[in-house]
mmCIF file of C-alpha atoms and ligand atoms in Angstrom:
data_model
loop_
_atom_site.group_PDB
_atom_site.id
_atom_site.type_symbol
_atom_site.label_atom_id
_atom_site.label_comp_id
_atom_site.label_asym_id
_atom_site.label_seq_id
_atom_site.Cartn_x
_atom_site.Cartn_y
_atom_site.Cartn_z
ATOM 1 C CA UNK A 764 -68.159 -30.640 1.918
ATOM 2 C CA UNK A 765 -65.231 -32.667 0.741
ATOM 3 C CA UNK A 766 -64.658 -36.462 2.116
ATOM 4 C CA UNK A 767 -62.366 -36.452 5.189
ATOM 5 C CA UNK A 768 -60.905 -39.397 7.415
ATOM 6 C CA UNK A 769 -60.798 -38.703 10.757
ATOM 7 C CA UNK A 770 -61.361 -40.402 13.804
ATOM 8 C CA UNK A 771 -64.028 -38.884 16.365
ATOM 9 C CA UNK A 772 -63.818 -38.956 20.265
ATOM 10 C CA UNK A 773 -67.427 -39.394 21.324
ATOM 11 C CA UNK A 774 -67.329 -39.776 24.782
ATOM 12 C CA UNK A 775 -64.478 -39.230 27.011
ATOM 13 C CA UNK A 776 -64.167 -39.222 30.580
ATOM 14 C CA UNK A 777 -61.822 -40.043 33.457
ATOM 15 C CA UNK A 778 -63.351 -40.913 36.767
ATOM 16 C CA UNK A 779 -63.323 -38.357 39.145
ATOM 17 C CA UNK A 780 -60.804 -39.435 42.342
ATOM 18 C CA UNK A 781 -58.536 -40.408 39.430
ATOM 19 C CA UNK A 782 -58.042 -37.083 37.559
ATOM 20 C CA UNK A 783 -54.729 -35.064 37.178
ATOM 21 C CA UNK A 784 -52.421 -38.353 37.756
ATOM 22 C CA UNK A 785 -52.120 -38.545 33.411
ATOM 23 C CA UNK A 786 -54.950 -41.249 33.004
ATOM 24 C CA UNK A 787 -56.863 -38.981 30.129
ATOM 25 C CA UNK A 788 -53.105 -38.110 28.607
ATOM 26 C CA UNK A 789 -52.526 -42.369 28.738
ATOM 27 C CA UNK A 790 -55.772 -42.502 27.416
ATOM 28 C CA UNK A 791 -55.095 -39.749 24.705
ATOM 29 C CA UNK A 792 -51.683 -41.748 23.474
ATOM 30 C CA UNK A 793 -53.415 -45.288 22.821
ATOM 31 C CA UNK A 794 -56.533 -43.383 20.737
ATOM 32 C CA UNK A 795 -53.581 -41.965 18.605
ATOM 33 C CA UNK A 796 -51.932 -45.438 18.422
ATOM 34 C CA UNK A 797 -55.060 -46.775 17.560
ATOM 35 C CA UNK A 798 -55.704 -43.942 15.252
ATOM 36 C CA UNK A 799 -52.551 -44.392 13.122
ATOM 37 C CA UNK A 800 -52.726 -47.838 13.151
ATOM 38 C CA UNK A 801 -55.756 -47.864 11.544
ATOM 39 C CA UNK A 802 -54.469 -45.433 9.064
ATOM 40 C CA UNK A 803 -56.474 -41.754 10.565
ATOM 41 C CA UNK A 804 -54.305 -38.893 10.707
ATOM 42 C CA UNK A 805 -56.647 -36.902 12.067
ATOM 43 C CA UNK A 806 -58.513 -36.850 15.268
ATOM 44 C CA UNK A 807 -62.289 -34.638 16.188
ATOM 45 C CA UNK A 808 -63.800 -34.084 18.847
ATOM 46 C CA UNK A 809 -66.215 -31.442 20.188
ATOM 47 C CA UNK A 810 -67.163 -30.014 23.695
ATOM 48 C CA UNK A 811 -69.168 -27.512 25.619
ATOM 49 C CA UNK A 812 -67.836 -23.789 26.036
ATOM 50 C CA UNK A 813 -68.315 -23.738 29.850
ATOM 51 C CA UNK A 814 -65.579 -26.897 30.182
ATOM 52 C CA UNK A 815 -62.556 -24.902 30.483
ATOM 53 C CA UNK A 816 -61.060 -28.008 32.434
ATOM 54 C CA UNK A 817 -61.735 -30.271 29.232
ATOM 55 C CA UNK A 818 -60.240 -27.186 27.097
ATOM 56 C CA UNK A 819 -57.203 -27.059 29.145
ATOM 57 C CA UNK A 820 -56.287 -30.751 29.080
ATOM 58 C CA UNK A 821 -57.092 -31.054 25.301
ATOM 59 C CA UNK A 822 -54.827 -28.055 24.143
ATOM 60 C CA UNK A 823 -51.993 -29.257 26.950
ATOM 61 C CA UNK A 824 -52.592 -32.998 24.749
ATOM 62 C CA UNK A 825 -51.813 -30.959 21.695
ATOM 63 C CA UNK A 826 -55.636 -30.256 20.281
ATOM 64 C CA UNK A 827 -56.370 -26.828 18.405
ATOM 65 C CA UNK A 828 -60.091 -25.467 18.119
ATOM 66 C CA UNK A 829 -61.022 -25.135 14.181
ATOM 67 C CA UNK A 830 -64.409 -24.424 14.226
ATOM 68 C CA UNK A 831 -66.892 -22.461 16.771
ATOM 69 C CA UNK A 832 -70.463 -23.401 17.422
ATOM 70 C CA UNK A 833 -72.295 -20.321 17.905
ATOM 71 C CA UNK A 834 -75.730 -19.572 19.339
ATOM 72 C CA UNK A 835 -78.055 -16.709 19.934
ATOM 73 C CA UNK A 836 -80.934 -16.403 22.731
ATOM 74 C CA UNK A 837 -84.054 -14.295 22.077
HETATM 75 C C1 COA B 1027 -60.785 -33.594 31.063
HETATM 76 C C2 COA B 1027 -60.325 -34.907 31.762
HETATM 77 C C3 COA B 1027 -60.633 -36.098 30.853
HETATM 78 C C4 COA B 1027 -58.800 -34.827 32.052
HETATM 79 O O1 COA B 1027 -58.399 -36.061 32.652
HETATM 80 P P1 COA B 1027 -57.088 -36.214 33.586
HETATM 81 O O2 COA B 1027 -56.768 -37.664 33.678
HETATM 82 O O3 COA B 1027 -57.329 -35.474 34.844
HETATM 83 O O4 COA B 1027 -55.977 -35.432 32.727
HETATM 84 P P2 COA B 1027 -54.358 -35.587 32.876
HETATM 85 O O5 COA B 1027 -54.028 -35.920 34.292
HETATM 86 O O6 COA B 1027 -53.854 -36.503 31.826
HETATM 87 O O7 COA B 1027 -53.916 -34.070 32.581
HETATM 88 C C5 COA B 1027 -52.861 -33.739 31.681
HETATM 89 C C6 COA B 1027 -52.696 -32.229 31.642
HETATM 90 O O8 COA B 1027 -53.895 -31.603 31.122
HETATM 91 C C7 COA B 1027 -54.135 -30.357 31.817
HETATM 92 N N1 COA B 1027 -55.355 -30.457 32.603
HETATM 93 C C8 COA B 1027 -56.089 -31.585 32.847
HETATM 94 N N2 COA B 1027 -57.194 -31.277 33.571
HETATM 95 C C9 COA B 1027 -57.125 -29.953 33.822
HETATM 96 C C10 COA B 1027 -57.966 -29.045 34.535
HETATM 97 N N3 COA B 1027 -59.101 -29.453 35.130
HETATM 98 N N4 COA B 1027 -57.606 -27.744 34.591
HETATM 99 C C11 COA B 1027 -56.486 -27.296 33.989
HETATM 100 N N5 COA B 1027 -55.638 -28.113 33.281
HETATM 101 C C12 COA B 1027 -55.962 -29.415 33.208
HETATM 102 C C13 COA B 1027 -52.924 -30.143 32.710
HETATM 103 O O9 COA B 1027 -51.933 -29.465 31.942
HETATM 104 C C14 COA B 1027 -52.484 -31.571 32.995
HETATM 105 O O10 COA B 1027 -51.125 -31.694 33.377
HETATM 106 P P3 COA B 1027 -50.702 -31.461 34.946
HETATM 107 O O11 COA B 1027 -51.678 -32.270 35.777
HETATM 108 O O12 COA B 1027 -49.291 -31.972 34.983
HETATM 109 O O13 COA B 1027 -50.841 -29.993 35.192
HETATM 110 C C15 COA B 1027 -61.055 -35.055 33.133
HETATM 111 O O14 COA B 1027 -60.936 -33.862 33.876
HETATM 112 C C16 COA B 1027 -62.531 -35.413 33.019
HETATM 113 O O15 COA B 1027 -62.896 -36.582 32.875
HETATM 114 N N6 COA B 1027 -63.403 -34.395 33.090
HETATM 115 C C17 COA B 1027 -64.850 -34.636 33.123
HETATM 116 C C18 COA B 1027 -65.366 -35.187 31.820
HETATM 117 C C19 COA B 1027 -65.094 -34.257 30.696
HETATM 118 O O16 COA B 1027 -65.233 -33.046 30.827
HETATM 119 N N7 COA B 1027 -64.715 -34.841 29.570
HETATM 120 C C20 COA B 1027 -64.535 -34.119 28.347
HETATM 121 C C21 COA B 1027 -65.846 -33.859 27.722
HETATM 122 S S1 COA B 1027 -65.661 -33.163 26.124
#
């Protein structure tokens, strides 16, 4: 492992009678103000397979998976 800066998204939710109006996308833009003006050019974040709702938003915000989790059941 090398060092890295990033920022990480923990936790990230928008209530539910509130979704698809562009509160997460509003949301999205101040975490990358915040981000740059705290100097992170990068931001993380990781979430489960079965939420293709959560994929969809976060590749429509501009996110690209890098790395897979990967688990086997015996
Ligand atoms: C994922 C989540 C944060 C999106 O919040 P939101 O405020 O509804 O998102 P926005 O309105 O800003 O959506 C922007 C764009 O993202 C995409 N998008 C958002 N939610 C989507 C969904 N459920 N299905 C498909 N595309 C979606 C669309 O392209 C949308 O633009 P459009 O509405 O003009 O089509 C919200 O659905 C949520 O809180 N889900 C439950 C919690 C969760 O899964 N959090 C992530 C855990 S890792």
């Amino acid at each position: 492992m090398k060092e890295r800066d990033f920022l990480d998204i923990d936790e990230f939710c928008v209530d539910e009678e509130h979704r698809r109006k562009g509160v997460a996308t509003a949301m999205m833009e101040f975490i990358k103000d915040f981000a740059k003006e705290n100097g992170f050019h990068r931001i993380e974040l990781n979430m489960w397979e079965f939420n293709q709702g959560a994929l969809a938003f976060y590749e429509a915000a501009g996110f690209e998976t890098f790395r897979r989790y990967m688990e086997m059941f015996l």
